[in-house]
């Protein structure tokens, strides 16, 4: 059978090298079966899944884009910054990834200590075992809470304990805003603001904040996401236009129980040339 033409682009996805459930090759196969021709693998603070995904992409006819989703320190809400690269191990970023993992371990430990302090007993070794070497994130703690019987499912774990501002939540102690964008640029990549809604800023505050990111070298903003309402789509697209940012997006797929699948990038779908336009902004 002739490989079907690239019909969908999805610039946001996760593997079990961070908090997704699929091996990189399985993720690529699922994406291929759904008609995705361009897939960025954007694990949290690691690029450990990229090489395997590229190899699987070569076999399955999927162009895999090396990516990362960096945790950024902000005073309220949470900020994730996507980076897209030509190089599967872009320096200097690649040299800093081990340190990001250590920062995540310390933060996860603090959240587990808080839970234990609240009388919600969570075994640290069980959290570590569940993550299987991936940089630790809240989803790994949520799963340990489920296994310990404190909650019925991961969503309850977020709603009661781990969501932004909930009692066991500890914010990211990672890169600063400008520092993260500059690191992506210095590593030859294009930086994109992920899911702007999680910043929890109203329009009057989001607009100048996006202006600040643009000043720092931001190339794009996520506009095409399956959970965006028509109103969110319009707001974020207006910001993209105002600040001459590329309207990017993706499914943010993590696991089969996710509400959306690889290639679901909202309505309208993500334009197929988006990553080329993003990478054209990278300086080398
Ligand atoms: P972390 O990087 O450790 O802060 O964890 C972020 C990840 O946790 C996100 O990528 C989501 O997978 C998940 N997450 C964050 N907030 C929630 C929430 N309120 N409900 C469900 N999952 C969430
Ligand atoms: Fe995640
Ligand atoms: Fe994110
Ligand atoms: Zn994500």
mmCIF file of N, CA, C and O in Angstrom, residues 169-229:
data_model
loop_
_atom_site.group_PDB
_atom_site.id
_atom_site.type_symbol
_atom_site.label_atom_id
_atom_site.label_comp_id
_atom_site.label_asym_id
_atom_site.label_seq_id
_atom_site.Cartn_x
_atom_site.Cartn_y
_atom_site.Cartn_z
ATOM 1 N N UNK A 169 -0.018 21.209 46.074
ATOM 2 C CA UNK A 169 0.637 21.718 44.860
ATOM 3 C C UNK A 169 1.888 22.523 45.191
ATOM 4 O O UNK A 169 1.873 23.392 46.058
ATOM 5 N N UNK A 170 2.943 22.231 44.480
ATOM 6 C CA UNK A 170 4.167 23.035 44.545
ATOM 7 C C UNK A 170 4.475 23.494 43.118
ATOM 8 O O UNK A 170 4.480 22.682 42.187
ATOM 9 N N UNK A 171 4.678 24.790 42.957
ATOM 10 C CA UNK A 171 4.938 25.332 41.615
ATOM 11 C C UNK A 171 6.297 24.894 41.084
ATOM 12 O O UNK A 171 7.151 24.392 41.826
ATOM 13 N N UNK A 172 6.486 25.090 39.792
ATOM 14 C CA UNK A 172 7.758 24.734 39.173
ATOM 15 C C UNK A 172 8.851 25.649 39.682
ATOM 16 O O UNK A 172 8.655 26.855 39.785
ATOM 17 N N UNK A 173 9.986 25.076 39.956
ATOM 18 C CA UNK A 173 11.131 25.882 40.350
ATOM 19 C C UNK A 173 12.154 25.801 39.228
ATOM 20 O O UNK A 173 13.297 25.448 39.432
ATOM 21 N N UNK A 174 11.705 26.087 38.041
ATOM 22 C CA UNK A 174 12.580 25.892 36.881
ATOM 23 C C UNK A 174 13.102 27.203 36.344
ATOM 24 O O UNK A 174 13.420 28.145 37.079
ATOM 25 N N UNK A 175 13.162 27.276 35.043
ATOM 26 C CA UNK A 175 13.690 28.436 34.347
ATOM 27 C C UNK A 175 12.745 29.625 34.490
ATOM 28 O O UNK A 175 11.528 29.449 34.593
ATOM 29 N N UNK A 176 13.313 30.822 34.444
ATOM 30 C CA UNK A 176 12.495 32.023 34.365
ATOM 31 C C UNK A 176 11.942 32.188 32.957
ATOM 32 O O UNK A 176 12.351 31.478 32.030
ATOM 33 N N UNK A 177 11.007 33.118 32.802
ATOM 34 C CA UNK A 177 10.313 33.306 31.530
ATOM 35 C C UNK A 177 11.285 33.643 30.397
ATOM 36 O O UNK A 177 11.353 32.938 29.379
ATOM 37 N N UNK A 178 12.041 34.724 30.563
ATOM 38 C CA UNK A 178 12.977 35.140 29.511
ATOM 39 C C UNK A 178 14.086 34.117 29.317
ATOM 40 O O UNK A 178 14.541 33.862 28.209
ATOM 41 N N UNK A 179 14.514 33.531 30.445
ATOM 42 C CA UNK A 179 15.594 32.539 30.415
ATOM 43 C C UNK A 179 15.199 31.323 29.560
ATOM 44 O O UNK A 179 15.990 30.802 28.771
ATOM 45 N N UNK A 180 13.959 30.874 29.716
ATOM 46 C CA UNK A 180 13.492 29.711 28.959
ATOM 47 C C UNK A 180 13.433 29.993 27.468
ATOM 48 O O UNK A 180 13.882 29.183 26.642
ATOM 49 N N UNK A 181 12.905 31.158 27.105
ATOM 50 C CA UNK A 181 12.807 31.512 25.685
ATOM 51 C C UNK A 181 14.205 31.642 25.089
ATOM 52 O O UNK A 181 14.483 31.125 23.998
ATOM 53 N N UNK A 182 15.104 32.292 25.814
ATOM 54 C CA UNK A 182 16.466 32.471 25.297
ATOM 55 C C UNK A 182 17.180 31.135 25.135
ATOM 56 O O UNK A 182 17.926 30.925 24.174
ATOM 57 N N UNK A 183 16.910 30.205 26.060
ATOM 58 C CA UNK A 183 17.545 28.885 25.966
ATOM 59 C C UNK A 183 17.094 28.160 24.695
ATOM 60 O O UNK A 183 17.910 27.540 23.990
ATOM 61 N N UNK A 184 15.812 28.233 24.379
ATOM 62 C CA UNK A 184 15.313 27.602 23.151
ATOM 63 C C UNK A 184 15.974 28.248 21.931
ATOM 64 O O UNK A 184 16.463 27.561 21.026
ATOM 65 N N UNK A 185 16.030 29.574 21.916
ATOM 66 C CA UNK A 185 16.631 30.282 20.776
ATOM 67 C C UNK A 185 18.116 29.928 20.654
ATOM 68 O O UNK A 185 18.603 29.610 19.566
ATOM 69 N N UNK A 186 18.823 29.949 21.778
ATOM 70 C CA UNK A 186 20.258 29.639 21.759
ATOM 71 C C UNK A 186 20.519 28.205 21.298
ATOM 72 O O UNK A 186 21.614 27.890 20.833
ATOM 73 N N UNK A 187 19.514 27.339 21.461
ATOM 74 C CA UNK A 187 19.661 25.948 21.046
ATOM 75 C C UNK A 187 19.159 25.735 19.618
ATOM 76 O O UNK A 187 18.989 24.591 19.183
ATOM 77 N N UNK A 188 18.912 26.828 18.918
ATOM 78 C CA UNK A 188 18.528 26.736 17.512
ATOM 79 C C UNK A 188 17.069 26.412 17.289
ATOM 80 O O UNK A 188 16.703 25.908 16.224
ATOM 81 N N UNK A 189 16.235 26.698 18.283
ATOM 82 C CA UNK A 189 14.828 26.318 18.178
ATOM 83 C C UNK A 189 13.886 27.501 18.144
ATOM 84 O O UNK A 189 14.286 28.662 18.199
ATOM 85 N N UNK A 190 12.603 27.159 18.039
ATOM 86 C CA UNK A 190 11.526 28.134 18.071
ATOM 87 C C UNK A 190 10.696 27.885 19.323
ATOM 88 O O UNK A 190 10.344 26.739 19.627
ATOM 89 N N UNK A 191 10.397 28.968 20.065
ATOM 90 C CA UNK A 191 9.672 28.865 21.335
ATOM 91 C C UNK A 191 8.208 29.238 21.155
ATOM 92 O O UNK A 191 7.886 30.225 20.489
ATOM 93 N N UNK A 192 7.322 28.426 21.763
ATOM 94 C CA UNK A 192 5.879 28.617 21.643
ATOM 95 C C UNK A 192 5.245 28.546 23.032
ATOM 96 O O UNK A 192 5.535 27.621 23.807
ATOM 97 N N UNK A 193 4.380 29.487 23.330
ATOM 98 C CA UNK A 193 3.640 29.461 24.599
ATOM 99 C C UNK A 193 2.563 28.381 24.528
ATOM 100 O O UNK A 193 1.666 28.445 23.686
ATOM 101 N N UNK A 194 2.645 27.402 25.434
ATOM 102 C CA UNK A 194 1.654 26.323 25.482
ATOM 103 C C UNK A 194 0.405 26.778 26.238
ATOM 104 O O UNK A 194 0.488 27.622 27.133
ATOM 105 N N UNK A 195 -0.724 26.179 25.878
ATOM 106 C CA UNK A 195 -2.012 26.387 26.578
ATOM 107 C C UNK A 195 -2.064 27.669 27.408
ATOM 108 O O UNK A 195 -2.007 27.627 28.651
ATOM 109 N N UNK A 196 -2.226 28.834 26.732
ATOM 110 C CA UNK A 196 -2.181 30.121 27.440
ATOM 111 C C UNK A 196 -3.190 30.216 28.582
ATOM 112 O O UNK A 196 -2.973 30.975 29.542
ATOM 113 N N UNK A 197 -4.249 29.415 28.515
ATOM 114 C CA UNK A 197 -5.290 29.509 29.546
ATOM 115 C C UNK A 197 -4.778 29.097 30.921
ATOM 116 O O UNK A 197 -5.306 29.556 31.936
ATOM 117 N N UNK A 198 -3.738 28.240 30.986
ATOM 118 C CA UNK A 198 -3.290 27.803 32.316
ATOM 119 C C UNK A 198 -2.495 28.881 33.050
ATOM 120 O O UNK A 198 -2.185 28.716 34.225
ATOM 121 N N UNK A 199 -2.199 29.992 32.374
ATOM 122 C CA UNK A 199 -1.591 31.116 33.084
ATOM 123 C C UNK A 199 -2.604 31.767 34.017
ATOM 124 O O UNK A 199 -2.234 32.501 34.934
ATOM 125 N N UNK A 200 -3.884 31.510 33.759
ATOM 126 C CA UNK A 200 -4.970 32.057 34.581
ATOM 127 C C UNK A 200 -4.891 33.588 34.687
ATOM 128 O O UNK A 200 -5.016 34.157 35.767
ATOM 129 N N UNK A 201 -4.657 34.224 33.526
ATOM 130 C CA UNK A 201 -4.642 35.683 33.466
ATOM 131 C C UNK A 201 -5.855 36.157 32.677
ATOM 132 O O UNK A 201 -6.193 35.561 31.652
ATOM 133 N N UNK A 202 -6.497 37.235 33.156
ATOM 134 C CA UNK A 202 -7.577 37.799 32.349
ATOM 135 C C UNK A 202 -6.960 38.582 31.183
ATOM 136 O O UNK A 202 -5.742 38.791 31.145
ATOM 137 N N UNK A 203 -7.807 39.005 30.241
ATOM 138 C CA UNK A 203 -7.297 39.646 29.028
ATOM 139 C C UNK A 203 -6.372 40.821 29.336
ATOM 140 O O UNK A 203 -5.352 41.003 28.692
ATOM 141 N N UNK A 204 -6.761 41.604 30.349
ATOM 142 C CA UNK A 204 -5.987 42.819 30.660
ATOM 143 C C UNK A 204 -4.559 42.475 31.096
ATOM 144 O O UNK A 204 -3.653 43.285 30.949
ATOM 145 N N UNK A 205 -4.358 41.265 31.631
ATOM 146 C CA UNK A 205 -3.021 40.866 32.079
ATOM 147 C C UNK A 205 -2.323 39.947 31.088
ATOM 148 O O UNK A 205 -1.101 39.969 30.968
ATOM 149 N N UNK A 206 -3.127 39.133 30.386
ATOM 150 C CA UNK A 206 -2.528 38.209 29.420
ATOM 151 C C UNK A 206 -1.898 38.972 28.255
ATOM 152 O O UNK A 206 -0.796 38.638 27.805
ATOM 153 N N UNK A 207 -2.572 39.999 27.793
ATOM 154 C CA UNK A 207 -2.075 40.750 26.627
ATOM 155 C C UNK A 207 -0.672 41.313 26.867
ATOM 156 O O UNK A 207 0.250 41.007 26.107
ATOM 157 N N UNK A 208 -0.443 42.076 27.945
ATOM 158 C CA UNK A 208 0.927 42.574 28.137
ATOM 159 C C UNK A 208 1.938 41.471 28.433
ATOM 160 O O UNK A 208 3.124 41.595 28.078
ATOM 161 N N UNK A 209 1.483 40.385 29.050
ATOM 162 C CA UNK A 209 2.412 39.286 29.324
ATOM 163 C C UNK A 209 2.883 38.652 28.015
ATOM 164 O O UNK A 209 4.070 38.378 27.833
ATOM 165 N N UNK A 210 1.952 38.462 27.079
ATOM 166 C CA UNK A 210 2.340 37.908 25.777
ATOM 167 C C UNK A 210 3.261 38.894 25.055
ATOM 168 O O UNK A 210 4.227 38.485 24.394
ATOM 169 N N UNK A 211 3.004 40.190 25.217
ATOM 170 C CA UNK A 211 3.899 41.196 24.633
ATOM 171 C C UNK A 211 5.317 41.065 25.190
ATOM 172 O O UNK A 211 6.301 41.171 24.449
ATOM 173 N N UNK A 212 5.402 40.790 26.484
ATOM 174 C CA UNK A 212 6.713 40.599 27.123
ATOM 175 C C UNK A 212 7.419 39.361 26.554
ATOM 176 O O UNK A 212 8.613 39.381 26.288
ATOM 177 N N UNK A 213 6.657 38.288 26.349
ATOM 178 C CA UNK A 213 7.250 37.068 25.780
ATOM 179 C C UNK A 213 7.742 37.330 24.355
ATOM 180 O O UNK A 213 8.799 36.845 23.940
ATOM 181 N N UNK A 214 6.965 38.089 23.602
ATOM 182 C CA UNK A 214 7.363 38.413 22.225
ATOM 183 C C UNK A 214 8.678 39.194 22.232
ATOM 184 O O UNK A 214 9.586 38.914 21.437
ATOM 185 N N UNK A 215 8.781 40.145 23.130
ATOM 186 C CA UNK A 215 10.030 40.914 23.268
ATOM 187 C C UNK A 215 11.211 39.997 23.529
ATOM 188 O O UNK A 215 12.330 40.250 23.080
ATOM 189 N N UNK A 216 10.949 38.928 24.281
ATOM 190 C CA UNK A 216 12.020 37.990 24.650
ATOM 191 C C UNK A 216 12.341 37.018 23.516
ATOM 192 O O UNK A 216 13.286 36.252 23.621
ATOM 193 N N UNK A 217 11.530 37.030 22.456
ATOM 194 C CA UNK A 217 11.847 36.185 21.303
ATOM 195 C C UNK A 217 10.872 35.055 21.033
ATOM 196 O O UNK A 217 11.159 34.167 20.226
ATOM 197 N N UNK A 218 9.703 35.084 21.699
ATOM 198 C CA UNK A 218 8.701 34.037 21.449
ATOM 199 C C UNK A 218 8.319 34.019 19.966
ATOM 200 O O UNK A 218 8.125 35.074 19.360
ATOM 201 N N UNK A 219 8.196 32.800 19.407
ATOM 202 C CA UNK A 219 7.852 32.668 17.985
ATOM 203 C C UNK A 219 6.378 32.350 17.764
ATOM 204 O O UNK A 219 5.828 32.667 16.706
ATOM 205 N N UNK A 220 5.745 31.687 18.740
ATOM 206 C CA UNK A 220 4.362 31.274 18.517
ATOM 207 C C UNK A 220 3.588 31.103 19.805
ATOM 208 O O UNK A 220 4.151 31.155 20.912
ATOM 209 N N UNK A 221 2.278 30.872 19.657
ATOM 210 C CA UNK A 221 1.369 30.693 20.791
ATOM 211 C C UNK A 221 0.364 29.612 20.399
ATOM 212 O O UNK A 221 -0.063 29.564 19.235
ATOM 213 N N UNK A 222 0.014 28.746 21.347
ATOM 214 C CA UNK A 222 -0.954 27.702 21.015
ATOM 215 C C UNK A 222 -2.363 28.295 20.879
ATOM 216 O O UNK A 222 -2.915 28.848 21.838
ATOM 217 N N UNK A 223 -2.889 28.154 19.693
ATOM 218 C CA UNK A 223 -4.230 28.637 19.365
ATOM 219 C C UNK A 223 -5.138 27.450 19.044
ATOM 220 O O UNK A 223 -6.301 27.419 19.435
ATOM 221 N N UNK A 224 -4.574 26.458 18.348
ATOM 222 C CA UNK A 224 -5.342 25.280 17.911
ATOM 223 C C UNK A 224 -5.175 24.155 18.928
ATOM 224 O O UNK A 224 -4.193 23.413 18.917
ATOM 225 N N UNK A 225 -6.123 24.055 19.838
ATOM 226 C CA UNK A 225 -6.144 22.956 20.811
ATOM 227 C C UNK A 225 -7.562 22.444 20.901
ATOM 228 O O UNK A 225 -8.511 23.232 20.880
ATOM 229 N N UNK A 226 -7.730 21.125 21.033
ATOM 230 C CA UNK A 226 -9.081 20.579 20.942
ATOM 231 C C UNK A 226 -10.029 21.070 22.033
ATOM 232 O O UNK A 226 -11.236 21.163 21.804
ATOM 233 N N UNK A 227 -9.504 21.405 23.208
ATOM 234 C CA UNK A 227 -10.415 21.811 24.298
ATOM 235 C C UNK A 227 -10.738 23.301 24.269
ATOM 236 O O UNK A 227 -11.537 23.773 25.071
ATOM 237 N N UNK A 228 -10.116 24.041 23.360
ATOM 238 C CA UNK A 228 -10.419 25.474 23.305
ATOM 239 C C UNK A 228 -11.847 25.721 22.859
ATOM 240 O O UNK A 228 -12.317 25.159 21.873
ATOM 241 N N UNK A 229 -12.526 26.596 23.580
ATOM 242 C CA UNK A 229 -13.839 27.044 23.142
ATOM 243 C C UNK A 229 -13.642 28.012 21.973
ATOM 244 O O UNK A 229 -12.522 28.498 21.744
#
